[in-house]
Amino acid sequence: MKNRLYILILMLVMVFLFGTYGYHFTENWSLFDSLFFTLVTVSTVGYSMPENITEAGKVVSAILIGAGITVVLYGFTSITSLIVEGHMKEYFKIRRMRKMLDSLRDHFIIIGADKTGRHTAAELKKAKKMFVVVEDSEESIHRLREFLNMEFPFVLGDAAEEEVLIKAGIKRARSLIITLTNDAKNILVVLTAKSLNPDLEIVSQASDAKTMTKLIYAGAHKVITTTELAGVRLAQLAINPQQVRFLDILSLGEEAFRIEEIVISQDSPVSYKTLGEINLSRITGTIVIAIKREDETIFNPTGTTQILPGDRLMVIGKNEHFEKFHRIIEKS
């Protein structure tokens, strides 16, 4: 659009220069009179032609009228095109966003795009997890897009409203992550989310430690405060810095390693088989470091350990290894 505007301005300047100097040299008028009559001719306001105008002046007038009509038509089509293109771009943008949201399955929903939400989204991006952001500020979405350097599905609106969460695909989501700093709003979001999807895993931030219990009562599975998290982190760094470094390699995506919790479904082809039979380490390059089974946790399971439906496998590996892992446990 900027190019069209520059072209339109250039055309106007050229028309007025041509008309002003054309009349000045053909009619011996002053530059001001020439500019004035150029404006009259181009605008077609209807002033009569001077009686003593020369044939050359008439030619200049004819060219000016044609050029004026051309400039007006070009300006009109440019403005019309801008309006139509703007509407079309907005239409396709909304349509593309709806398709992205409708295609999401087993995804994460991040409530809030502030500093905490920003880093949450960055971690999910590193882990190659699909997520949608719910935020009531378009400016915050724009800043998050610049921070992540990527496009992502989002819903603008109040996360405490059912319609907004439904648009975010809450009934198909894997987990809800609430990063708002308003604890009262966090509780309201938890209650709304639970009413729409009772089985949804909910993780929430709390600004005040006193609110943590209320959030759990409302339905959140895990609640943390930033002060608690910072305190634990500082203590771990002081007590055992090498252990923290190792965990950072896994959890922060350094060297492409990560730990993932994977739930085994009833119809998974690996159900009721032992780890030795499946041989996941050799085939996928991943290592099963623990199995969560109801109230029991099996650490460092052996090859004779049987995998049962509902088991939660704690698996360590690189990003590309997990693609193979999921294909094996999910294929029919």
XYZ file of C-alpha atoms in Angstrom:
332
model
C 0.000 0.000 0.000
C 2.898 2.388 0.709
C 4.095 1.944 -2.890
C 0.666 2.886 -4.217
C 0.602 5.996 -2.040
C 4.047 7.046 -3.270
C 2.971 6.500 -6.879
C -0.211 8.559 -6.347
C 1.749 11.464 -4.808
C 4.336 11.296 -7.613
C 1.579 11.363 -10.258
C -0.037 14.429 -8.652
C 3.296 16.269 -8.470
C 4.058 15.480 -12.126
C 0.580 16.609 -13.259
C 0.852 19.924 -11.413
C 4.406 20.541 -12.616
C 3.383 19.798 -16.201
C 0.318 22.051 -15.996
C 2.046 24.931 -14.206
C 5.035 25.116 -16.532
C 2.910 24.207 -19.570
C 0.649 27.251 -19.109
C 3.585 29.403 -18.033
C 5.462 28.833 -21.291
C 2.497 28.591 -23.709
C 0.398 31.457 -22.306
C 3.082 33.574 -20.643
C 1.120 33.507 -17.381
C 2.759 33.892 -13.999
C 3.640 30.705 -12.137
C 0.895 31.419 -9.605
C -1.774 31.929 -12.311
C -0.527 28.818 -14.100
C -0.716 26.766 -10.895
C -4.204 28.121 -10.163
C -5.555 27.271 -13.624
C -3.909 23.825 -13.421
C -5.818 23.220 -10.195
C -9.041 24.452 -11.822
C -8.533 22.203 -14.850
C -7.576 19.063 -12.917
C -10.399 19.473 -10.400
C -12.931 20.080 -13.240
C -14.819 22.666 -11.170
C -16.307 24.071 -14.322
C -14.611 27.454 -14.826
C -14.816 28.633 -18.436
C -11.787 28.532 -20.694
C -10.049 31.920 -21.121
C -10.994 33.523 -24.502
C -7.442 34.334 -25.508
C -5.946 30.887 -24.764
C -3.668 29.570 -27.487
C -3.916 26.263 -29.302
C -0.910 25.027 -27.321
C -2.698 25.992 -24.117
C -5.723 23.961 -25.197
C -3.467 20.944 -25.736
C -2.039 21.394 -22.236
C -5.608 21.606 -20.859
C -6.671 18.434 -22.678
C -3.665 16.527 -21.338
C -4.333 17.849 -17.829
C -7.974 16.751 -17.921
C -6.993 13.250 -19.050
C -4.214 13.053 -16.476
C -6.519 14.338 -13.747
C -9.128 11.685 -14.503
C -6.389 9.020 -14.511
C -5.046 10.143 -11.132
C -8.547 10.243 -9.622
C -9.343 6.751 -10.917
C -6.012 5.414 -9.663
C -6.598 6.942 -6.229
C -10.153 5.582 -6.084
C -9.109 2.051 -7.057
C -6.218 2.146 -4.571
C -8.509 3.137 -1.704
C -11.124 0.567 -2.737
C -8.450 -2.116 -3.018
C -7.125 -1.208 0.427
C -10.586 -1.561 1.972
C -11.330 -4.845 0.195
C -7.882 -6.302 0.905
C -8.159 -5.292 4.553
C -11.510 -7.050 4.904
C -10.284 -10.090 2.994
C -7.083 -10.337 5.045
C -9.070 -10.088 8.258
C -11.555 -12.692 6.991
C -8.844 -15.192 6.048
C -6.941 -14.455 9.264
C -10.020 -15.304 11.353
C -10.755 -18.359 9.208
C -7.166 -19.621 9.506
C -7.238 -19.113 13.276
C -10.514 -21.046 13.584
C -9.047 -23.927 11.591
C -5.966 -23.992 13.818
C -8.105 -24.001 16.964
C -10.475 -26.676 15.629
C -7.562 -28.962 14.712
C -5.996 -28.922 18.188
C -6.114 -32.150 20.191
C -4.372 -33.046 23.453
C -2.947 -29.529 23.581
C -2.033 -27.105 26.349
C -3.987 -23.945 27.120
C -2.024 -21.050 28.600
C -4.074 -18.424 30.408
C -2.271 -15.091 30.291
C 0.567 -13.760 28.141
C 2.492 -11.814 30.765
C 6.077 -12.645 31.822
C 5.144 -16.001 33.364
C 2.939 -16.931 30.425
C 5.689 -15.895 28.038
C 8.239 -18.275 29.549
C 5.623 -21.027 29.834
C 4.951 -20.752 26.107
C 8.697 -20.764 25.399
C 9.137 -24.044 27.292
C 6.230 -25.657 25.441
C 7.737 -24.474 22.170
C 11.071 -26.111 23.082
C 9.259 -29.346 23.913
C 7.391 -29.113 20.572
C 4.006 -29.152 22.306
C 0.921 -27.627 20.741
C -0.577 -24.802 22.765
C -3.142 -22.016 22.559
C -2.946 -18.760 24.489
C -5.983 -17.065 26.036
C -5.435 -13.351 26.670
C -7.676 -10.279 26.803
C -5.015 -7.909 25.443
C -4.117 -7.979 21.751
C -0.936 -6.028 22.534
C 0.213 -8.795 24.908
C -0.367 -11.363 22.161
C 1.722 -9.257 19.783
C 4.576 -9.040 22.309
C 4.418 -12.795 22.904
C 4.553 -13.429 19.160
C 7.706 -11.309 18.927
C 9.211 -13.029 21.981
C 8.638 -16.527 20.570
C 9.326 -15.506 16.962
C 6.474 -17.705 15.772
C 2.775 -17.729 14.988
C 0.503 -19.599 17.391
C -3.241 -20.031 17.930
C -4.789 -17.657 20.434
C -8.180 -16.532 21.708
C -8.842 -12.943 22.729
C -11.184 -12.638 25.692
C -11.839 -13.251 29.362
C -10.628 -16.735 30.359
C -13.338 -16.934 33.030
C -16.028 -17.004 30.322
C -17.135 -20.426 29.089
C -17.358 -19.331 25.460
C -13.720 -18.219 25.432
C -12.449 -21.506 26.896
C -14.605 -23.505 24.481
C -13.040 -21.602 21.561
C -9.635 -22.574 22.964
C -10.670 -26.247 22.727
C -10.836 -26.923 26.451
C -12.925 -30.071 25.962
C -10.110 -31.575 23.860
C -7.172 -30.122 25.814
C -4.587 -32.045 27.779
C -3.771 -29.401 30.369
C -4.626 -25.870 31.478
C -1.850 -23.584 32.726
C -3.002 -20.438 34.538
C -0.390 -17.676 34.821
C -2.539 -14.744 35.947
C -1.419 -12.661 38.923
C -4.979 -12.100 40.176
C -5.752 -15.023 42.525
C -9.502 -14.357 42.554
C -9.493 -14.536 38.757
C -7.413 -17.720 38.878
C -10.006 -19.411 41.102
C -12.802 -18.329 38.761
C -10.928 -19.716 35.736
C -10.351 -23.047 37.527
C -14.053 -23.366 38.400
C -15.130 -22.525 34.845
C -12.615 -24.944 33.322
C -13.645 -27.780 35.648
C -17.307 -27.316 34.738
C -16.438 -27.715 31.045
C -13.893 -30.546 31.358
C -13.815 -32.322 34.755
C -10.868 -34.532 33.692
C -8.638 -31.634 32.666
C -5.227 -31.354 34.330
C -4.939 -27.839 35.801
C -1.743 -26.118 36.909
C -2.035 -22.640 38.390
C 0.136 -19.843 39.649
C -0.764 -18.175 42.955
C 0.413 -14.752 44.046
C -0.324 -15.451 47.712
C 0.479 -18.712 49.519
C -2.846 -18.385 51.385
C -4.695 -18.831 48.099
C -3.013 -22.128 47.196
C -5.450 -24.241 49.236
C -8.434 -22.413 47.728
C -7.182 -23.090 44.216
C -6.771 -26.786 45.030
C -10.287 -26.886 46.502
C -11.543 -25.233 43.312
C -10.036 -28.056 41.239
C -6.422 -27.203 40.439
C -4.107 -30.221 40.601
C -0.867 -28.303 41.134
C -0.373 -24.787 42.485
C 2.885 -22.886 42.860
C 3.915 -19.408 43.966
C 6.766 -17.566 42.319
C 8.380 -16.868 45.709
C 8.244 -20.552 46.670
C 9.690 -21.606 43.329
C 12.508 -19.063 43.587
C 13.308 -20.154 47.156
C 13.502 -23.833 46.261
C 15.649 -23.052 43.229
C 18.117 -20.957 45.234
C 18.442 -23.650 47.907
C 19.046 -26.360 45.299
C 21.717 -24.275 43.593
C 23.485 -23.767 46.911
C 23.237 -27.400 48.071
C 23.837 -29.342 44.865
C 24.612 -27.158 41.823
C 25.668 -30.092 39.609
C 22.359 -31.847 40.151
C 20.514 -28.662 39.220
C 22.662 -28.363 36.101
C 21.753 -31.911 35.073
C 18.050 -31.264 35.634
C 18.304 -28.037 33.636
C 19.691 -29.987 30.711
C 16.569 -32.142 30.820
C 13.879 -29.637 31.720
C 15.071 -26.507 29.915
C 15.692 -28.187 26.603
C 19.481 -27.841 26.554
C 21.132 -30.393 24.235
C 17.583 -31.318 23.121
C 16.985 -33.673 26.081
C 13.783 -33.714 28.069
C 11.673 -35.818 30.424
C 8.117 -36.582 29.378
C 5.246 -38.294 31.164
C 3.328 -40.573 28.796
C 0.031 -42.255 29.641
C -0.584 -45.760 28.258
C -4.114 -46.137 26.902
C -6.274 -49.262 27.110
C -5.922 -50.006 23.388
C -2.190 -49.253 23.165
C -0.257 -52.078 21.436
C 2.268 -52.095 24.302
C -0.347 -52.750 27.007
C 0.320 -55.946 29.042
C 3.781 -56.326 27.489
C 7.064 -56.138 29.371
C 9.701 -53.490 28.735
C 12.018 -56.261 27.549
C 9.504 -57.393 24.909
C 9.014 -53.889 23.555
C 12.704 -52.929 23.778
C 11.946 -49.212 23.630
C 15.522 -48.185 24.392
C 16.923 -49.931 21.319
C 14.117 -48.969 18.942
C 13.491 -45.368 20.005
C 16.598 -44.328 21.946
C 14.496 -43.322 24.962
C 14.879 -44.616 28.519
C 11.973 -45.377 30.857
C 13.227 -44.153 34.245
C 10.015 -44.693 36.242
C 6.431 -45.936 36.009
C 3.618 -44.312 37.993
C 0.839 -46.829 38.718
C -2.046 -45.609 40.917
C -0.395 -44.919 44.317
C 2.826 -46.730 43.414
C 5.934 -45.487 41.619
C 8.358 -48.011 40.136
C 11.823 -46.463 39.788
C 14.348 -47.842 37.301
C 12.001 -50.589 36.016
C 13.652 -53.755 34.710
C 13.011 -55.573 31.452
C 10.538 -57.895 33.209
C 8.306 -54.996 34.334
C 4.913 -55.257 32.663
C 3.210 -52.156 31.251
C -0.475 -51.840 32.140
C -3.224 -49.563 30.782
C -3.289 -46.317 32.757
C 0.421 -46.469 33.597
C 2.279 -43.168 33.410
C 5.740 -43.717 31.964
C 8.452 -41.216 32.893
C 10.668 -41.222 29.818
C 13.944 -39.442 29.100
C 15.261 -38.803 25.605
C 15.845 -36.339 22.792
C 13.068 -34.597 20.887
C 13.448 -36.787 17.792
C 13.359 -39.959 19.928
C 9.903 -39.126 21.267
C 8.439 -39.059 17.759
C 9.396 -42.749 17.348
C 8.225 -43.506 20.889
C 4.741 -42.096 20.275
C 4.417 -43.979 16.981
C 5.128 -47.283 18.734
C 2.790 -46.848 21.712
C -0.044 -45.341 19.660
C -0.058 -47.398 16.460
C -2.883 -49.858 16.040
